[in-house]
């Protein structure tokens, strides 16, 4: 059974940085696409970034140049490095993994992912 566990969330002031981690059990990183999504209070869940089995990434325009998704296959961990954080980035962040999709990923395509973590809260104050 696949389990994804996010960590690294917290509270930070605008302009600060955080690095989210996603550790998986029962899952082989680099075989399929993985991604990050977020949901702010009162809003729908939205895609943030994804990384496919070849290491190619796709990210939302709102985070380009600030957020970077990466994989450490040796540690079986997915990361989201978040720099220059803004209050609008406040949300619960979710890690997602695909158990079947090997193609190029697009950050907004939640249908690619059939495994989800429980989420970690990120709060950015102005």
CSV table of C-alpha atoms in Angstrom, one decimal:
chain,number,residue,atom,x,y,z
A,1,UNK,CA,0.0,0.0,0.0
A,2,UNK,CA,1.4,3.4,-1.0
A,3,UNK,CA,1.6,6.1,1.7
A,4,UNK,CA,2.8,9.6,1.1
A,5,UNK,CA,3.7,11.8,4.1
A,6,UNK,CA,4.4,15.5,3.7
A,7,UNK,CA,6.6,17.6,6.0
A,8,UNK,CA,8.3,20.9,6.2
A,9,UNK,CA,5.3,23.2,6.3
A,10,UNK,CA,5.0,26.1,8.8
A,11,UNK,CA,4.7,29.8,9.2
A,12,UNK,CA,7.0,32.3,7.5
A,13,UNK,CA,7.0,35.9,6.7
A,14,UNK,CA,6.6,37.2,3.2
A,15,UNK,CA,9.9,36.9,1.3
A,16,UNK,CA,11.0,33.8,3.3
A,17,UNK,CA,11.6,30.3,2.2
A,18,UNK,CA,10.4,26.8,3.0
A,19,UNK,CA,11.2,23.3,1.7
A,20,UNK,CA,8.5,20.7,1.7
A,21,UNK,CA,9.3,17.1,1.6
A,22,UNK,CA,7.2,14.1,0.6
A,23,UNK,CA,8.4,10.7,1.8
A,24,UNK,CA,6.8,7.6,0.3
A,25,UNK,CA,6.5,4.0,1.3
A,26,UNK,CA,5.4,1.2,-1.0
A,27,UNK,CA,6.3,3.4,-4.0
A,28,UNK,CA,9.2,3.7,-6.4
A,29,UNK,CA,10.2,7.3,-7.2
A,30,UNK,CA,11.3,8.1,-10.7
A,31,UNK,CA,9.0,5.5,-12.3
A,32,UNK,CA,6.0,7.8,-12.7
A,33,UNK,CA,5.0,11.4,-12.4
A,34,UNK,CA,4.7,13.1,-9.0
A,35,UNK,CA,3.3,16.5,-8.1
A,36,UNK,CA,2.4,19.2,-5.6
A,37,UNK,CA,-1.0,20.7,-5.2
A,38,UNK,CA,-2.4,23.2,-2.8
A,39,UNK,CA,-5.7,24.3,-1.4
A,40,UNK,CA,-6.3,27.7,0.2
A,41,UNK,CA,-9.3,28.4,2.5
A,42,UNK,CA,-12.4,28.8,0.5
A,43,UNK,CA,-10.7,27.9,-2.8
A,44,UNK,CA,-10.5,24.9,-5.0
A,45,UNK,CA,-7.4,22.7,-5.0
A,46,UNK,CA,-4.9,23.8,-7.6
A,47,UNK,CA,-1.8,22.4,-9.2
A,48,UNK,CA,1.5,23.9,-8.2
A,49,UNK,CA,4.2,21.8,-9.9
A,50,UNK,CA,4.9,18.3,-11.2
A,51,UNK,CA,7.9,16.2,-12.2
A,52,UNK,CA,7.8,13.3,-14.6
A,53,UNK,CA,9.9,10.1,-14.7
A,54,UNK,CA,12.6,11.8,-16.8
A,55,UNK,CA,12.9,14.7,-14.4
A,56,UNK,CA,11.1,17.2,-16.5
A,57,UNK,CA,9.1,19.7,-14.5
A,58,UNK,CA,6.0,21.8,-15.1
A,59,UNK,CA,4.8,24.5,-12.8
A,60,UNK,CA,2.1,27.1,-12.5
A,61,UNK,CA,2.8,30.6,-13.7
A,62,UNK,CA,2.1,31.9,-10.2
A,63,UNK,CA,5.1,30.1,-8.8
A,64,UNK,CA,7.5,30.0,-11.7
A,65,UNK,CA,10.9,31.4,-10.7
A,66,UNK,CA,10.0,30.9,-7.0
A,67,UNK,CA,9.1,27.2,-6.5
A,68,UNK,CA,11.1,24.2,-7.7
A,69,UNK,CA,10.1,20.6,-7.6
A,70,UNK,CA,12.8,18.0,-7.4
A,71,UNK,CA,13.4,14.3,-6.7
A,72,UNK,CA,16.0,12.6,-4.6
A,73,UNK,CA,15.7,9.0,-5.8
A,74,UNK,CA,18.3,7.7,-3.3
A,75,UNK,CA,16.2,9.1,-0.4
A,76,UNK,CA,12.9,8.3,-2.1
A,77,UNK,CA,11.8,11.8,-1.4
A,78,UNK,CA,10.0,14.5,-3.4
A,79,UNK,CA,10.8,18.1,-2.6
A,80,UNK,CA,9.2,21.5,-3.2
A,81,UNK,CA,11.6,24.4,-2.6
A,82,UNK,CA,9.6,27.5,-2.1
A,83,UNK,CA,11.4,30.9,-2.2
A,84,UNK,CA,10.1,34.5,-2.1
A,85,UNK,CA,6.9,33.3,-0.5
A,86,UNK,CA,3.9,35.6,-0.7
A,87,UNK,CA,0.7,35.7,1.5
A,88,UNK,CA,-1.1,34.3,-1.5
A,89,UNK,CA,0.9,31.1,-1.2
A,90,UNK,CA,-0.9,30.3,2.1
A,91,UNK,CA,-2.6,26.9,1.7
A,92,UNK,CA,-2.4,23.3,2.6
A,93,UNK,CA,0.1,21.6,0.3
A,94,UNK,CA,-0.4,18.1,-0.9
A,95,UNK,CA,2.0,15.7,-2.4
A,96,UNK,CA,0.6,13.4,-5.1
A,97,UNK,CA,2.0,10.4,-7.0
A,98,UNK,CA,0.9,8.4,-10.0
A,99,UNK,CA,0.9,4.7,-10.0
A,100,UNK,CA,0.6,4.4,-13.8
A,101,UNK,CA,1.4,7.6,-15.8
A,102,UNK,CA,4.8,7.7,-17.5
A,103,UNK,CA,4.3,10.5,-19.9
A,104,UNK,CA,5.0,14.2,-19.7
A,105,UNK,CA,3.2,15.8,-16.8
A,106,UNK,CA,1.3,19.1,-16.7
A,107,UNK,CA,1.1,20.7,-13.3
A,108,UNK,CA,-2.7,21.2,-13.4
A,109,UNK,CA,-3.6,17.6,-14.3
A,110,UNK,CA,-4.7,16.1,-11.1
A,111,UNK,CA,-6.2,13.1,-13.0
A,112,UNK,CA,-2.6,11.8,-13.4
A,113,UNK,CA,-2.4,11.1,-9.7
A,114,UNK,CA,-4.0,8.3,-7.8
A,115,UNK,CA,-2.1,8.5,-4.5
A,116,UNK,CA,-2.3,11.6,-2.2
A,117,UNK,CA,-0.7,12.7,1.0
A,118,UNK,CA,-2.6,14.2,4.0
A,119,UNK,CA,-1.2,17.7,3.4
A,120,UNK,CA,1.0,20.2,5.3
A,121,UNK,CA,0.0,23.7,6.2
A,122,UNK,CA,2.0,26.7,4.8
A,123,UNK,CA,1.2,30.1,6.2
A,124,UNK,CA,2.8,33.2,4.9
A,125,UNK,CA,2.3,36.5,6.8
A,126,UNK,CA,2.7,40.0,5.3
